[in-house]
Each structure stands twice: as C-alpha cells, then as structure tokens.
Short mmCIF file of C-alpha atoms in Angstrom, two decimals:
data_model
loop_
_atom_site.label_atom_id
_atom_site.label_comp_id
_atom_site.label_asym_id
_atom_site.label_seq_id
_atom_site.Cartn_x
_atom_site.Cartn_y
_atom_site.Cartn_z
CA UNK A 1 -15.26 12.67 127.34
CA UNK A 2 -13.97 11.37 124.02
CA UNK A 3 -16.38 8.45 123.94
CA UNK A 4 -19.32 10.63 125.06
CA UNK A 5 -18.55 13.21 122.36
CA UNK A 6 -18.42 10.53 119.68
CA UNK A 7 -21.68 8.93 120.80
CA UNK A 8 -23.58 12.19 121.26
CA UNK A 9 -22.25 13.61 117.99
CA UNK A 10 -23.28 10.46 116.13
CA UNK A 11 -26.77 10.52 117.63
CA UNK A 12 -27.18 14.18 116.73
CA UNK A 13 -25.85 13.60 113.21
CA UNK A 14 -28.16 10.71 112.43
CA UNK A 15 -31.10 12.44 114.14
CA UNK A 16 -30.63 15.55 112.04
CA UNK A 17 -30.34 13.44 108.87
CA UNK A 18 -33.60 11.76 109.82
CA UNK A 19 -35.21 15.17 110.28
CA UNK A 20 -33.92 16.41 106.92
CA UNK A 21 -34.98 13.32 104.98
CA UNK A 22 -38.17 12.23 106.75
CA UNK A 23 -39.24 14.36 109.71
CA UNK A 24 -39.51 17.84 108.20
CA UNK A 25 -41.22 16.76 104.95
CA UNK A 26 -43.75 14.65 106.90
CA UNK A 27 -44.58 17.24 109.57
CA UNK A 28 -44.38 20.62 107.82
CA UNK A 29 -46.57 21.30 104.81
CA UNK A 30 -45.08 22.90 101.74
CA UNK A 31 -46.78 26.20 100.90
CA UNK A 32 -46.68 27.05 97.22
CA UNK A 33 -47.42 30.79 97.43
CA UNK A 34 -45.31 31.63 100.48
CA UNK A 35 -42.50 34.16 100.25
CA UNK A 36 -40.34 31.89 102.36
CA UNK A 37 -41.21 28.22 102.72
CA UNK A 38 -42.13 27.14 106.26
CA UNK A 39 -39.63 24.31 105.81
CA UNK A 40 -36.66 26.62 105.26
CA UNK A 41 -35.71 27.36 108.87
CA UNK A 42 -36.07 23.75 110.07
CA UNK A 43 -33.96 22.56 107.14
CA UNK A 44 -31.26 25.14 107.86
CA UNK A 45 -31.22 24.29 111.58
CA UNK A 46 -31.08 20.55 110.92
CA UNK A 47 -28.27 21.02 108.39
CA UNK A 48 -26.26 23.13 110.84
CA UNK A 49 -26.73 20.53 113.58
CA UNK A 50 -25.64 17.78 111.16
CA UNK A 51 -22.56 19.75 110.11
CA UNK A 52 -21.49 20.63 113.65
CA UNK A 53 -22.08 17.12 114.98
CA UNK A 54 -20.04 15.68 112.10
CA UNK A 55 -17.22 18.11 112.97
CA UNK A 56 -17.44 17.02 116.62
CA UNK A 57 -17.25 13.31 115.76
CA UNK A 58 -14.41 13.73 113.27
CA UNK A 59 -12.39 15.95 115.58
CA UNK A 60 -12.81 13.54 118.51
CA UNK A 61 -11.94 10.53 116.35
CA UNK A 62 -8.67 12.24 115.40
CA UNK A 63 -7.63 12.71 119.04
CA UNK A 64 -6.12 9.96 121.13
CA UNK A 65 -6.94 9.12 124.72
CA UNK A 66 -3.68 10.69 125.87
CA UNK A 67 -4.65 14.04 124.29
CA UNK A 68 -7.68 14.69 126.47
CA UNK A 69 -7.37 16.34 129.85
CA UNK A 70 -8.69 15.08 133.13
CA UNK A 71 -11.78 16.42 134.85
CA UNK A 72 -15.02 17.85 133.61
CA UNK A 73 -15.17 20.89 131.34
CA UNK A 74 -18.34 22.02 133.15
CA UNK A 75 -17.78 24.57 135.91
CA UNK A 76 -20.01 26.61 138.20
CA UNK A 77 -19.52 29.60 135.91
CA UNK A 78 -20.96 27.65 132.99
CA UNK A 79 -23.99 26.69 135.03
CA UNK A 80 -24.52 30.31 136.15
CA UNK A 81 -24.29 31.62 132.58
CA UNK A 82 -26.74 28.98 131.43
CA UNK A 83 -29.14 30.11 134.15
CA UNK A 84 -28.75 33.77 133.19
CA UNK A 85 -29.39 33.08 129.52
CA UNK A 86 -32.35 30.77 130.16
CA UNK A 87 -33.79 33.18 132.71
CA UNK A 88 -33.58 36.14 130.35
CA UNK A 89 -35.20 34.18 127.53
CA UNK A 90 -37.97 32.98 129.88
CA UNK A 91 -38.58 36.57 131.02
CA UNK A 92 -38.76 37.63 127.37
CA UNK A 93 -41.32 34.92 126.69
CA UNK A 94 -43.42 36.00 129.66
CA UNK A 95 -43.30 39.63 128.50
CA UNK A 96 -44.10 38.77 124.88
CA UNK A 97 -47.86 38.42 125.21
CA UNK A 98 -48.70 41.41 127.44
CA UNK A 99 -46.12 43.90 126.15
CA UNK A 100 -45.29 42.77 122.61
CA UNK A 101 -42.14 41.68 120.79
CA UNK A 102 -40.28 45.00 120.96
CA UNK A 103 -40.30 45.22 124.76
CA UNK A 104 -39.71 41.49 125.24
CA UNK A 105 -36.73 41.23 122.88
CA UNK A 106 -35.28 44.54 124.06
CA UNK A 107 -35.42 43.28 127.64
CA UNK A 108 -33.58 40.09 126.72
CA UNK A 109 -30.88 42.04 124.87
CA UNK A 110 -30.36 44.52 127.73
CA UNK A 111 -30.22 41.77 130.40
CA UNK A 112 -27.61 39.84 128.44
CA UNK A 113 -25.58 42.99 127.81
CA UNK A 114 -25.63 43.82 131.53
CA UNK A 115 -24.65 40.24 132.38
CA UNK A 116 -21.67 40.52 130.03
CA UNK A 117 -20.51 43.66 131.79
CA UNK A 118 -21.72 46.45 129.53
CA UNK A 119 -22.45 49.55 131.61
CA UNK A 120 -22.35 52.42 129.11
CA UNK A 121 -25.89 53.84 128.77
CA UNK A 122 -25.41 54.83 125.13
CA UNK A 123 -24.61 51.25 124.15
CA UNK A 124 -27.39 49.83 126.34
CA UNK A 125 -29.86 51.97 124.39
CA UNK A 126 -28.28 52.06 120.92
CA UNK A 127 -27.61 48.35 120.40
CA UNK A 128 -31.12 47.06 121.24
CA UNK A 129 -32.71 49.96 119.34
CA UNK A 130 -30.54 49.27 116.30
CA UNK A 131 -31.16 45.53 116.35
CA UNK A 132 -34.91 45.97 116.79
CA UNK A 133 -34.98 48.63 114.09
CA UNK A 134 -33.18 46.34 111.66
CA UNK A 135 -35.58 43.52 112.55
CA UNK A 136 -38.55 45.80 111.94
CA UNK A 137 -37.07 46.90 108.62
CA UNK A 138 -36.46 43.32 107.53
CA UNK A 139 -39.78 41.77 108.58
CA UNK A 140 -42.26 44.58 108.08
CA UNK A 141 -40.77 46.59 105.22
CA UNK A 142 -38.67 44.21 103.13
CA UNK A 143 -40.47 40.88 103.64
CA UNK A 144 -43.91 42.38 104.27
CA UNK A 145 -44.72 39.97 107.10
CA UNK A 146 -45.77 40.45 110.71
CA UNK A 147 -43.85 39.20 113.74
CA UNK A 148 -46.90 38.67 115.94
#
C-alpha cells in the first residue's frame, strides 16, 4: 500500500497543479462583473486536492515498509457505506428536477442521518430544516443568487 499511496498521491498532486495552472484558466471564463468568480470553486477544490495529496505522499515517504500492516484496508462495511452514500446522492439527483432542490437535498440528508443511526424525529426534522434554511439565507438573501 505504501507504493500505491505514493504513486496515487503524486499523480493527484501533479494533476491538481496542472488544473490550477493550465486547466481551469483555459476552460472556465473569467467573469468581470460576477459576485463570485466561476473559477473560485474549482481553484479551491484543486488546491485542497493538491494539499491532501502532498500530505499523503509526505506521510507515506516517512513510513518504512515495516510500519505498514498486512492486508487491505477495504472491508465490506466500506463498500456498503460507499453504496449508501452514492445511492442517496443519486436519488437526490433524480428528485432534483421534478421536486426541486429543497426536497432533493432534504431527502439526501435524512437518508444519511438514518443510515448513521439517528432515530429521533426532532433531529430528523430540525437538522435538514436548519441546513436548508441556512442555505436559503446564504444563497437567496445574502448573495442574491438562485440555486436552480
């Protein structure tokens, strides 16, 4: 796993540097009068990927072969959680067009809360309502933009 982590971290690091220096400026137009530049989120995401991949490579270079355990870190539980998360996001995407962003994102939040074991009705209602309310406040009231 040490060698795979070093290789994958290096590929991600150099790929994100390519995106920061060449890919994003070539593919996303700069908008002069925009409140937030369309390049901002891709730059932030690429910078986070570069930072985390650099941390991965450096941390794996500092370990020796005797430090790593045997076996794969991937278990059936990891695969099931990946399926639950991907399934809930896919359901949210399918619900987005006919029902709108509030119902779609609320459904994703509730499914993930139920999957993590939350069963208290007050929390199942209050947390999605609070998150969606804060999102509405941020996008519609503070930034003056629309989600859809």
